[in-house]
Amino acid sequence: MMVLQDGEMHIGKAVISYTIEADKAGAYILPASFVGEGEGAYRIDGGSVPLKLRLNDAVRPTKIALDRGQTAALIEM
């Protein structure tokens, strides 16, 4: 599970800062580190370039698009 709270993305024990931005395609989160899909879990890589993680709704997001087109459920606190 991924939780967004006060500019921090909580994934298990990992805490990654992020900013919320928007472009022509809509709202997205830009984490300080790469966050993507791993084998059955999230993959966090501080050595890779972070990707834009697209939100399904700018006001009340419930899903976020990861790399490779996969989506993850999220809880916004």
PDB file of N, CA, C and O in Angstrom:
ATOM      1  N   MET A   1       0.840  -1.176   0.000  1.00  0.00           N
ATOM      2  CA  MET A   1       0.000   0.000   0.000  1.00  0.00           C
ATOM      3  C   MET A   1       0.886   1.241   0.000  1.00  0.00           C
ATOM      4  O   MET A   1       1.956   1.269   0.586  1.00  0.00           O
ATOM      5  N   MET A   2       0.413   2.252  -0.659  1.00  0.00           N
ATOM      6  CA  MET A   2       1.111   3.528  -0.735  1.00  0.00           C
ATOM      7  C   MET A   2       0.224   4.577  -0.055  1.00  0.00           C
ATOM      8  O   MET A   2      -0.967   4.655  -0.310  1.00  0.00           O
ATOM      9  N   VAL A   3       0.818   5.371   0.829  1.00  0.00           N
ATOM     10  CA  VAL A   3       0.086   6.425   1.512  1.00  0.00           C
ATOM     11  C   VAL A   3       0.773   7.752   1.215  1.00  0.00           C
ATOM     12  O   VAL A   3       1.993   7.862   1.335  1.00  0.00           O
ATOM     13  N   LEU A   4      -0.017   8.750   0.826  1.00  0.00           N
ATOM     14  CA  LEU A   4       0.493  10.098   0.593  1.00  0.00           C
ATOM     15  C   LEU A   4       0.027  10.975   1.751  1.00  0.00           C
ATOM     16  O   LEU A   4      -1.168  11.022   2.047  1.00  0.00           O
ATOM     17  N   GLN A   5       0.981  11.629   2.402  1.00  0.00           N
ATOM     18  CA  GLN A   5       0.630  12.458   3.546  1.00  0.00           C
ATOM     19  C   GLN A   5       1.637  13.586   3.711  1.00  0.00           C
ATOM     20  O   GLN A   5       2.828  13.341   3.893  1.00  0.00           O
ATOM     21  N   ASP A   6       1.163  14.829   3.613  1.00  0.00           N
ATOM     22  CA  ASP A   6       1.993  16.011   3.862  1.00  0.00           C
ATOM     23  C   ASP A   6       3.305  16.019   3.082  1.00  0.00           C
ATOM     24  O   ASP A   6       4.365  16.285   3.629  1.00  0.00           O
ATOM     25  N   GLY A   7       3.239  15.711   1.800  1.00  0.00           N
ATOM     26  CA  GLY A   7       4.431  15.752   0.955  1.00  0.00           C
ATOM     27  C   GLY A   7       5.352  14.561   1.107  1.00  0.00           C
ATOM     28  O   GLY A   7       6.479  14.586   0.613  1.00  0.00           O
ATOM     29  N   GLU A   8       4.874  13.508   1.780  1.00  0.00           N
ATOM     30  CA  GLU A   8       5.671  12.285   1.944  1.00  0.00           C
ATOM     31  C   GLU A   8       4.886  11.087   1.431  1.00  0.00           C
ATOM     32  O   GLU A   8       3.699  10.943   1.707  1.00  0.00           O
ATOM     33  N   MET A   9       5.566  10.248   0.695  1.00  0.00           N
ATOM     34  CA  MET A   9       5.017   9.007   0.184  1.00  0.00           C
ATOM     35  C   MET A   9       5.531   7.892   1.091  1.00  0.00           C
ATOM     36  O   MET A   9       6.736   7.710   1.225  1.00  0.00           O
ATOM     37  N   HIS A  10       4.613   7.185   1.730  1.00  0.00           N
ATOM     38  CA  HIS A  10       4.974   6.087   2.630  1.00  0.00           C
ATOM     39  C   HIS A  10       4.696   4.768   1.919  1.00  0.00           C
ATOM     40  O   HIS A  10       3.552   4.493   1.555  1.00  0.00           O
ATOM     41  N   ILE A  11       5.746   3.995   1.733  1.00  0.00           N
ATOM     42  CA  ILE A  11       5.644   2.683   1.103  1.00  0.00           C
ATOM     43  C   ILE A  11       6.350   1.716   2.038  1.00  0.00           C
ATOM     44  O   ILE A  11       7.580   1.686   2.094  1.00  0.00           O
ATOM     45  N   GLY A  12       5.588   0.939   2.788  1.00  0.00           N
ATOM     46  CA  GLY A  12       6.210   0.088   3.803  1.00  0.00           C
ATOM     47  C   GLY A  12       6.949   0.960   4.792  1.00  0.00           C
ATOM     48  O   GLY A  12       6.398   1.912   5.337  1.00  0.00           O
ATOM     49  N   LYS A  13       8.223   0.677   4.998  1.00  0.00           N
ATOM     50  CA  LYS A  13       9.051   1.467   5.916  1.00  0.00           C
ATOM     51  C   LYS A  13       9.741   2.642   5.226  1.00  0.00           C
ATOM     52  O   LYS A  13      10.353   3.475   5.879  1.00  0.00           O
ATOM     53  N   ALA A  14       9.652   2.700   3.900  1.00  0.00           N
ATOM     54  CA  ALA A  14      10.306   3.779   3.137  1.00  0.00           C
ATOM     55  C   ALA A  14       9.443   5.041   3.143  1.00  0.00           C
ATOM     56  O   ALA A  14       8.217   4.979   3.042  1.00  0.00           O
ATOM     57  N   VAL A  15      10.098   6.183   3.261  1.00  0.00           N
ATOM     58  CA  VAL A  15       9.428   7.486   3.194  1.00  0.00           C
ATOM     59  C   VAL A  15      10.161   8.320   2.143  1.00  0.00           C
ATOM     60  O   VAL A  15      11.362   8.553   2.248  1.00  0.00           O
ATOM     61  N   ILE A  16       9.433   8.745   1.118  1.00  0.00           N
ATOM     62  CA  ILE A  16      10.012   9.485   0.001  1.00  0.00           C
ATOM     63  C   ILE A  16       9.255  10.796  -0.151  1.00  0.00           C
ATOM     64  O   ILE A  16       8.022  10.804  -0.223  1.00  0.00           O
ATOM     65  N   SER A  17       9.972  11.898  -0.199  1.00  0.00           N
ATOM     66  CA  SER A  17       9.300  13.182  -0.399  1.00  0.00           C
ATOM     67  C   SER A  17       8.852  13.296  -1.859  1.00  0.00           C
ATOM     68  O   SER A  17       9.407  12.658  -2.745  1.00  0.00           O
ATOM     69  N   TYR A  18       7.804  14.113  -2.072  1.00  0.00           N
ATOM     70  CA  TYR A  18       7.293  14.308  -3.429  1.00  0.00           C
ATOM     71  C   TYR A  18       6.688  15.705  -3.546  1.00  0.00           C
ATOM     72  O   TYR A  18       6.400  16.367  -2.545  1.00  0.00           O
ATOM     73  N   THR A  19       6.488  16.113  -4.790  1.00  0.00           N
ATOM     74  CA  THR A  19       5.730  17.326  -5.069  1.00  0.00           C
ATOM     75  C   THR A  19       4.585  16.950  -5.996  1.00  0.00           C
ATOM     76  O   THR A  19       4.682  15.977  -6.756  1.00  0.00           O
ATOM     77  N   ILE A  20       3.508  17.701  -5.925  1.00  0.00           N
ATOM     78  CA  ILE A  20       2.379  17.503  -6.833  1.00  0.00           C
ATOM     79  C   ILE A  20       2.433  18.621  -7.858  1.00  0.00           C
ATOM     80  O   ILE A  20       2.543  19.794  -7.506  1.00  0.00           O
ATOM     81  N   GLU A  21       2.393  18.238  -9.126  1.00  0.00           N
ATOM     82  CA  GLU A  21       2.469  19.201 -10.210  1.00  0.00           C
ATOM     83  C   GLU A  21       1.436  18.847 -11.265  1.00  0.00           C
ATOM     84  O   GLU A  21       0.738  17.844 -11.139  1.00  0.00           O
ATOM     85  N   ALA A  22       1.338  19.649 -12.289  1.00  0.00           N
ATOM     86  CA  ALA A  22       0.415  19.374 -13.384  1.00  0.00           C
ATOM     87  C   ALA A  22       1.042  19.826 -14.687  1.00  0.00           C
ATOM     88  O   ALA A  22       1.848  20.754 -14.720  1.00  0.00           O
ATOM     89  N   ASP A  23       0.677  19.136 -15.744  1.00  0.00           N
ATOM     90  CA  ASP A  23       1.081  19.528 -17.087  1.00  0.00           C
ATOM     91  C   ASP A  23      -0.128  19.360 -17.994  1.00  0.00           C
ATOM     92  O   ASP A  23      -1.243  19.175 -17.501  1.00  0.00           O
ATOM     93  N   LYS A  24       0.065  19.378 -19.296  1.00  0.00           N
ATOM     94  CA  LYS A  24      -1.058  19.273 -20.226  1.00  0.00           C
ATOM     95  C   LYS A  24      -1.827  17.969 -20.076  1.00  0.00           C
ATOM     96  O   LYS A  24      -3.019  17.913 -20.362  1.00  0.00           O
ATOM     97  N   ALA A  25      -1.158  16.914 -19.616  1.00  0.00           N
ATOM     98  CA  ALA A  25      -1.804  15.610 -19.462  1.00  0.00           C
ATOM     99  C   ALA A  25      -2.545  15.477 -18.130  1.00  0.00           C
ATOM    100  O   ALA A  25      -3.287  14.531 -17.937  1.00  0.00           O
ATOM    101  N   GLY A  26      -2.332  16.412 -17.193  1.00  0.00           N
ATOM    102  CA  GLY A  26      -3.040  16.359 -15.920  1.00  0.00           C
ATOM    103  C   GLY A  26      -2.097  16.362 -14.732  1.00  0.00           C
ATOM    104  O   GLY A  26      -0.901  16.633 -14.854  1.00  0.00           O
ATOM    105  N   ALA A  27      -2.650  16.019 -13.579  1.00  0.00           N
ATOM    106  CA  ALA A  27      -1.895  16.043 -12.322  1.00  0.00           C
ATOM    107  C   ALA A  27      -0.981  14.828 -12.204  1.00  0.00           C
ATOM    108  O   ALA A  27      -1.293  13.740 -12.679  1.00  0.00           O
ATOM    109  N   TYR A  28       0.155  15.064 -11.558  1.00  0.00           N
ATOM    110  CA  TYR A  28       1.082  13.964 -11.300  1.00  0.00           C
ATOM    111  C   TYR A  28       1.885  14.247 -10.044  1.00  0.00           C
ATOM    112  O   TYR A  28       1.946  15.368  -9.558  1.00  0.00           O
ATOM    113  N   ILE A  29       2.472  13.208  -9.522  1.00  0.00           N
ATOM    114  CA  ILE A  29       3.373  13.306  -8.377  1.00  0.00           C
ATOM    115  C   ILE A  29       4.780  13.094  -8.901  1.00  0.00           C
ATOM    116  O   ILE A  29       5.023  12.187  -9.699  1.00  0.00           O
ATOM    117  N   LEU A  30       5.709  13.906  -8.444  1.00  0.00           N
ATOM    118  CA  LEU A  30       7.110  13.725  -8.798  1.00  0.00           C
ATOM    119  C   LEU A  30       7.866  13.397  -7.507  1.00  0.00           C
ATOM    120  O   LEU A  30       8.135  14.266  -6.689  1.00  0.00           O
ATOM    121  N   PRO A  31       8.165  12.104  -7.298  1.00  0.00           N
ATOM    122  CA  PRO A  31       8.885  11.716  -6.080  1.00  0.00           C
ATOM    123  C   PRO A  31      10.362  12.088  -6.174  1.00  0.00           C
ATOM    124  O   PRO A  31      10.892  12.298  -7.265  1.00  0.00           O
ATOM    125  N   ALA A  32      11.017  12.169  -5.018  1.00  0.00           N
ATOM    126  CA  ALA A  32      12.446  12.493  -4.970  1.00  0.00           C
ATOM    127  C   ALA A  32      13.292  11.335  -5.483  1.00  0.00           C
ATOM    128  O   ALA A  32      14.424  11.538  -5.915  1.00  0.00           O
ATOM    129  N   SER A  33      12.757  10.118  -5.458  1.00  0.00           N
ATOM    130  CA  SER A  33      13.444   8.920  -5.947  1.00  0.00           C
ATOM    131  C   SER A  33      12.542   8.199  -6.934  1.00  0.00           C
ATOM    132  O   SER A  33      11.332   8.405  -6.942  1.00  0.00           O
ATOM    133  N   PHE A  34      13.127   7.332  -7.741  1.00  0.00           N
ATOM    134  CA  PHE A  34      12.340   6.507  -8.646  1.00  0.00           C
ATOM    135  C   PHE A  34      11.436   5.592  -7.831  1.00  0.00           C
ATOM    136  O   PHE A  34      11.883   4.930  -6.892  1.00  0.00           O
ATOM    137  N   VAL A  35      10.153   5.547  -8.177  1.00  0.00           N
ATOM    138  CA  VAL A  35       9.200   4.609  -7.582  1.00  0.00           C
ATOM    139  C   VAL A  35       8.506   3.923  -8.740  1.00  0.00           C
ATOM    140  O   VAL A  35       7.933   4.582  -9.609  1.00  0.00           O
ATOM    141  N   GLY A  36       8.560   2.606  -8.772  1.00  0.00           N
ATOM    142  CA  GLY A  36       7.936   1.859  -9.847  1.00  0.00           C
ATOM    143  C   GLY A  36       7.487   0.509  -9.370  1.00  0.00           C
ATOM    144  O   GLY A  36       7.459   0.218  -8.177  1.00  0.00           O
ATOM    145  N   GLU A  37       7.135  -0.322 -10.321  1.00  0.00           N
ATOM    146  CA  GLU A  37       6.654  -1.657 -10.012  1.00  0.00           C
ATOM    147  C   GLU A  37       7.822  -2.631  -9.958  1.00  0.00           C
ATOM    148  O   GLU A  37       8.661  -2.657 -10.852  1.00  0.00           O
ATOM    149  N   GLY A  38       7.877  -3.406  -8.889  1.00  0.00           N
ATOM    150  CA  GLY A  38       8.868  -4.476  -8.769  1.00  0.00           C
ATOM    151  C   GLY A  38       8.158  -5.811  -8.868  1.00  0.00           C
ATOM    152  O   GLY A  38       6.994  -5.872  -9.237  1.00  0.00           O
ATOM    153  N   GLU A  39       8.826  -6.858  -8.520  1.00  0.00           N
ATOM    154  CA  GLU A  39       8.217  -8.183  -8.553  1.00  0.00           C
ATOM    155  C   GLU A  39       7.341  -8.370  -7.322  1.00  0.00           C
ATOM    156  O   GLU A  39       7.814  -8.697  -6.246  1.00  0.00           O
ATOM    157  N   GLY A  40       6.039  -8.127  -7.493  1.00  0.00           N
ATOM    158  CA  GLY A  40       5.090  -8.275  -6.407  1.00  0.00           C
ATOM    159  C   GLY A  40       5.140  -7.171  -5.364  1.00  0.00           C
ATOM    160  O   GLY A  40       4.530  -7.280  -4.316  1.00  0.00           O
ATOM    161  N   ALA A  41       5.863  -6.108  -5.624  1.00  0.00           N
ATOM    162  CA  ALA A  41       5.989  -5.006  -4.662  1.00  0.00           C
ATOM    163  C   ALA A  41       6.382  -3.743  -5.414  1.00  0.00           C
ATOM    164  O   ALA A  41       6.526  -3.747  -6.624  1.00  0.00           O
ATOM    165  N   TYR A  42       6.573  -2.668  -4.667  1.00  0.00           N
ATOM    166  CA  TYR A  42       7.075  -1.440  -5.261  1.00  0.00           C
ATOM    167  C   TYR A  42       8.590  -1.514  -5.353  1.00  0.00           C
ATOM    168  O   TYR A  42       9.245  -2.150  -4.533  1.00  0.00           O
ATOM    169  N   ARG A  43       9.142  -0.845  -6.354  1.00  0.00           N
ATOM    170  CA  ARG A  43      10.590  -0.742  -6.495  1.00  0.00           C
ATOM    171  C   ARG A  43      10.964   0.710  -6.282  1.00  0.00           C
ATOM    172  O   ARG A  43      10.425   1.608  -6.918  1.00  0.00           O
ATOM    173  N   ILE A  44      11.868   0.933  -5.342  1.00  0.00           N
ATOM    174  CA  ILE A  44      12.360   2.271  -5.038  1.00  0.00           C
ATOM    175  C   ILE A  44      13.841   2.280  -5.349  1.00  0.00           C
ATOM    176  O   ILE A  44      14.574   1.401  -4.898  1.00  0.00           O
ATOM    177  N   ASP A  45      14.275   3.265  -6.141  1.00  0.00           N
ATOM    178  CA  ASP A  45      15.672   3.312  -6.559  1.00  0.00           C
ATOM    179  C   ASP A  45      16.165   4.756  -6.536  1.00  0.00           C
ATOM    180  O   ASP A  45      15.805   5.556  -7.399  1.00  0.00           O
ATOM    181  N   GLY A  46      16.964   5.079  -5.533  1.00  0.00           N
ATOM    182  CA  GLY A  46      17.500   6.431  -5.402  1.00  0.00           C
ATOM    183  C   GLY A  46      18.527   6.780  -6.463  1.00  0.00           C
ATOM    184  O   GLY A  46      18.868   7.938  -6.651  1.00  0.00           O
ATOM    185  N   GLY A  47      19.032   5.774  -7.213  1.00  0.00           N
ATOM    186  CA  GLY A  47      20.031   6.011  -8.237  1.00  0.00           C
ATOM    187  C   GLY A  47      19.460   6.210  -9.627  1.00  0.00           C
ATOM    188  O   GLY A  47      20.185   6.528 -10.557  1.00  0.00           O
ATOM    189  N   SER A  48      18.148   6.018  -9.770  1.00  0.00           N
ATOM    190  CA  SER A  48      17.502   6.190 -11.072  1.00  0.00           C
ATOM    191  C   SER A  48      16.724   7.497 -11.106  1.00  0.00           C
ATOM    192  O   SER A  48      16.323   8.023 -10.076  1.00  0.00           O
ATOM    193  N   VAL A  49      16.494   7.979 -12.300  1.00  0.00           N
ATOM    194  CA  VAL A  49      15.755   9.227 -12.485  1.00  0.00           C
ATOM    195  C   VAL A  49      14.290   8.999 -12.094  1.00  0.00           C
ATOM    196  O   VAL A  49      13.664   8.044 -12.554  1.00  0.00           O
ATOM    197  N   PRO A  50      13.733   9.862 -11.242  1.00  0.00           N
ATOM    198  CA  PRO A  50      12.318   9.716 -10.876  1.00  0.00           C
ATOM    199  C   PRO A  50      11.415   9.937 -12.078  1.00  0.00           C
ATOM    200  O   PRO A  50      11.726  10.740 -12.954  1.00  0.00           O
ATOM    201  N   LEU A  51      10.308   9.225 -12.108  1.00  0.00           N
ATOM    202  CA  LEU A  51       9.318   9.378 -13.163  1.00  0.00           C
ATOM    203  C   LEU A  51       8.082  10.061 -12.609  1.00  0.00           C
ATOM    204  O   LEU A  51       7.793   9.971 -11.415  1.00  0.00           O
ATOM    205  N   LYS A  52       7.333  10.714 -13.490  1.00  0.00           N
ATOM    206  CA  LYS A  52       6.056  11.289 -13.106  1.00  0.00           C
ATOM    207  C   LYS A  52       5.088  10.138 -12.825  1.00  0.00           C
ATOM    208  O   LYS A  52       4.962   9.222 -13.631  1.00  0.00           O
ATOM    209  N   LEU A  53       4.420  10.198 -11.697  1.00  0.00           N
ATOM    210  CA  LEU A  53       3.409   9.206 -11.344  1.00  0.00           C
ATOM    211  C   LEU A  53       2.053   9.886 -11.491  1.00  0.00           C
ATOM    212  O   LEU A  53       1.724  10.809 -10.747  1.00  0.00           O
ATOM    213  N   ARG A  54       1.290   9.473 -12.478  1.00  0.00           N
ATOM    214  CA  ARG A  54       0.023  10.125 -12.818  1.00  0.00           C
ATOM    215  C   ARG A  54      -1.081   9.741 -11.840  1.00  0.00           C
ATOM    216  O   ARG A  54      -1.263   8.582 -11.508  1.00  0.00           O
ATOM    217  N   LEU A  55      -1.838  10.757 -11.417  1.00  0.00           N
ATOM    218  CA  LEU A  55      -2.991  10.555 -10.550  1.00  0.00           C
ATOM    219  C   LEU A  55      -4.236  10.379 -11.402  1.00  0.00           C
ATOM    220  O   LEU A  55      -4.383  11.031 -12.436  1.00  0.00           O
ATOM    221  N   ASN A  56      -5.154   9.528 -10.963  1.00  0.00           N
ATOM    222  CA  ASN A  56      -6.394   9.354 -11.727  1.00  0.00           C
ATOM    223  C   ASN A  56      -7.379  10.497 -11.492  1.00  0.00           C
ATOM    224  O   ASN A  56      -8.292  10.700 -12.273  1.00  0.00           O
ATOM    225  N   ASP A  57      -7.193  11.266 -10.417  1.00  0.00           N
ATOM    226  CA  ASP A  57      -8.058  12.408 -10.123  1.00  0.00           C
ATOM    227  C   ASP A  57      -7.243  13.402  -9.301  1.00  0.00           C
ATOM    228  O   ASP A  57      -6.620  13.025  -8.319  1.00  0.00           O
ATOM    229  N   ALA A  58      -7.250  14.662  -9.695  1.00  0.00           N
ATOM    230  CA  ALA A  58      -6.431  15.668  -9.010  1.00  0.00           C
ATOM    231  C   ALA A  58      -6.969  16.022  -7.626  1.00  0.00           C
ATOM    232  O   ALA A  58      -6.207  16.367  -6.735  1.00  0.00           O
ATOM    233  N   VAL A  59      -8.274  15.916  -7.426  1.00  0.00           N
ATOM    234  CA  VAL A  59      -8.875  16.300  -6.151  1.00  0.00           C
ATOM    235  C   VAL A  59      -8.920  15.147  -5.159  1.00  0.00           C
ATOM    236  O   VAL A  59      -8.529  15.289  -4.008  1.00  0.00           O
ATOM    237  N   ARG A  60      -9.394  13.994  -5.572  1.00  0.00           N
ATOM    238  CA  ARG A  60      -9.510  12.817  -4.712  1.00  0.00           C
ATOM    239  C   ARG A  60      -8.918  11.597  -5.403  1.00  0.00           C
ATOM    240  O   ARG A  60      -9.636  10.694  -5.822  1.00  0.00           O
ATOM    241  N   PRO A  61      -7.604  11.530  -5.536  1.00  0.00           N
ATOM    242  CA  PRO A  61      -7.011  10.391  -6.238  1.00  0.00           C
ATOM    243  C   PRO A  61      -7.154   9.094  -5.450  1.00  0.00           C
ATOM    244  O   PRO A  61      -7.074   9.087  -4.229  1.00  0.00           O
ATOM    245  N   THR A  62      -7.406   8.013  -6.176  1.00  0.00           N
ATOM    246  CA  THR A  62      -7.471   6.683  -5.565  1.00  0.00           C
ATOM    247  C   THR A  62      -6.478   5.730  -6.208  1.00  0.00           C
ATOM    248  O   THR A  62      -6.209   4.666  -5.680  1.00  0.00           O
ATOM    249  N   LYS A  63      -5.972   6.120  -7.369  1.00  0.00           N
ATOM    250  CA  LYS A  63      -4.996   5.288  -8.073  1.00  0.00           C
ATOM    251  C   LYS A  63      -3.892   6.173  -8.614  1.00  0.00           C
ATOM    252  O   LYS A  63      -4.089   7.349  -8.903  1.00  0.00           O
ATOM    253  N   ILE A  64      -2.734   5.559  -8.782  1.00  0.00           N
ATOM    254  CA  ILE A  64      -1.574   6.264  -9.307  1.00  0.00           C
ATOM    255  C   ILE A  64      -0.921   5.357 -10.340  1.00  0.00           C
ATOM    256  O   ILE A  64      -0.818   4.151 -10.129  1.00  0.00           O
ATOM    257  N   ALA A  65      -0.546   5.913 -11.480  1.00  0.00           N
ATOM    258  CA  ALA A  65       0.064   5.118 -12.548  1.00  0.00           C
ATOM    259  C   ALA A  65       1.568   5.003 -12.300  1.00  0.00           C
ATOM    260  O   ALA A  65       2.256   6.006 -12.105  1.00  0.00           O
ATOM    261  N   LEU A  66       2.065   3.782 -12.301  1.00  0.00           N
ATOM    262  CA  LEU A  66       3.488   3.510 -12.129  1.00  0.00           C
ATOM    263  C   LEU A  66       4.132   3.328 -13.496  1.00  0.00           C
ATOM    264  O   LEU A  66       3.485   3.463 -14.528  1.00  0.00           O
ATOM    265  N   ASP A  67       5.413   2.998 -13.507  1.00  0.00           N
ATOM    266  CA  ASP A  67       6.076   2.710 -14.775  1.00  0.00           C
ATOM    267  C   ASP A  67       5.438   1.478 -15.406  1.00  0.00           C
ATOM    268  O   ASP A  67       4.716   0.732 -14.763  1.00  0.00           O
ATOM    269  N   ARG A  68       5.663   1.252 -16.636  1.00  0.00           N
ATOM    270  CA  ARG A  68       5.138   0.125 -17.397  1.00  0.00           C
ATOM    271  C   ARG A  68       3.615   0.115 -17.483  1.00  0.00           C
ATOM    272  O   ARG A  68       3.013  -0.909 -17.747  1.00  0.00           O
ATOM    273  N   GLY A  69       2.970   1.246 -17.155  1.00  0.00           N
ATOM    274  CA  GLY A  69       1.528   1.346 -17.300  1.00  0.00           C
ATOM    275  C   GLY A  69       0.718   0.679 -16.205  1.00  0.00           C
ATOM    276  O   GLY A  69      -0.507   0.652 -16.286  1.00  0.00           O
ATOM    277  N   GLN A  70       1.357   0.126 -15.187  1.00  0.00           N
ATOM    278  CA  GLN A  70       0.626  -0.491 -14.087  1.00  0.00           C
ATOM    279  C   GLN A  70       0.061   0.594 -13.176  1.00  0.00           C
ATOM    280  O   GLN A  70       0.580   1.695 -13.113  1.00  0.00           O
ATOM    281  N   THR A  71      -1.013   0.280 -12.477  1.00  0.00           N
ATOM    282  CA  THR A  71      -1.577   1.233 -11.511  1.00  0.00           C
ATOM    283  C   THR A  71      -1.504   0.643 -10.115  1.00  0.00           C
ATOM    284  O   THR A  71      -1.469  -0.567  -9.940  1.00  0.00           O
ATOM    285  N   ALA A  72      -1.452   1.514  -9.135  1.00  0.00           N
ATOM    286  CA  ALA A  72      -1.430   1.100  -7.746  1.00  0.00           C
ATOM    287  C   ALA A  72      -2.507   1.861  -7.001  1.00  0.00           C
ATOM    288  O   ALA A  72      -2.777   3.016  -7.296  1.00  0.00           O
ATOM    289  N   ALA A  73      -3.125   1.182  -6.041  1.00  0.00           N
ATOM    290  CA  ALA A  73      -4.100   1.855  -5.176  1.00  0.00           C
ATOM    291  C   ALA A  73      -3.316   2.726  -4.200  1.00  0.00           C
ATOM    292  O   ALA A  73      -2.213   2.384  -3.798  1.00  0.00           O
ATOM    293  N   LEU A  74      -3.899   3.842  -3.828  1.00  0.00           N
ATOM    294  CA  LEU A  74      -3.228   4.683  -2.847  1.00  0.00           C
ATOM    295  C   LEU A  74      -4.244   5.239  -1.879  1.00  0.00           C
ATOM    296  O   LEU A  74      -5.429   5.309  -2.153  1.00  0.00           O
ATOM    297  N   ILE A  75      -3.747   5.587  -0.723  1.00  0.00           N
ATOM    298  CA  ILE A  75      -4.568   6.226   0.296  1.00  0.00           C
ATOM    299  C   ILE A  75      -3.959   7.583   0.536  1.00  0.00           C
ATOM    300  O   ILE A  75      -2.759   7.684   0.801  1.00  0.00           O
ATOM    301  N   GLU A  76      -4.759   8.615   0.424  1.00  0.00           N
ATOM    302  CA  GLU A  76      -4.279   9.970   0.661  1.00  0.00           C
ATOM    303  C   GLU A  76      -4.759  10.402   2.034  1.00  0.00           C
ATOM    304  O   GLU A  76      -5.949  10.376   2.322  1.00  0.00           O
ATOM    305  N   MET A  77      -3.867  10.757   2.907  1.00  0.00           N
ATOM    306  CA  MET A  77      -4.231  11.141   4.283  1.00  0.00           C
ATOM    307  C   MET A  77      -4.139  12.634   4.441  1.00  0.00           C
ATOM    308  O   MET A  77      -3.334  13.269   3.865  1.00  0.00           O
TER     309      MET A  77
END
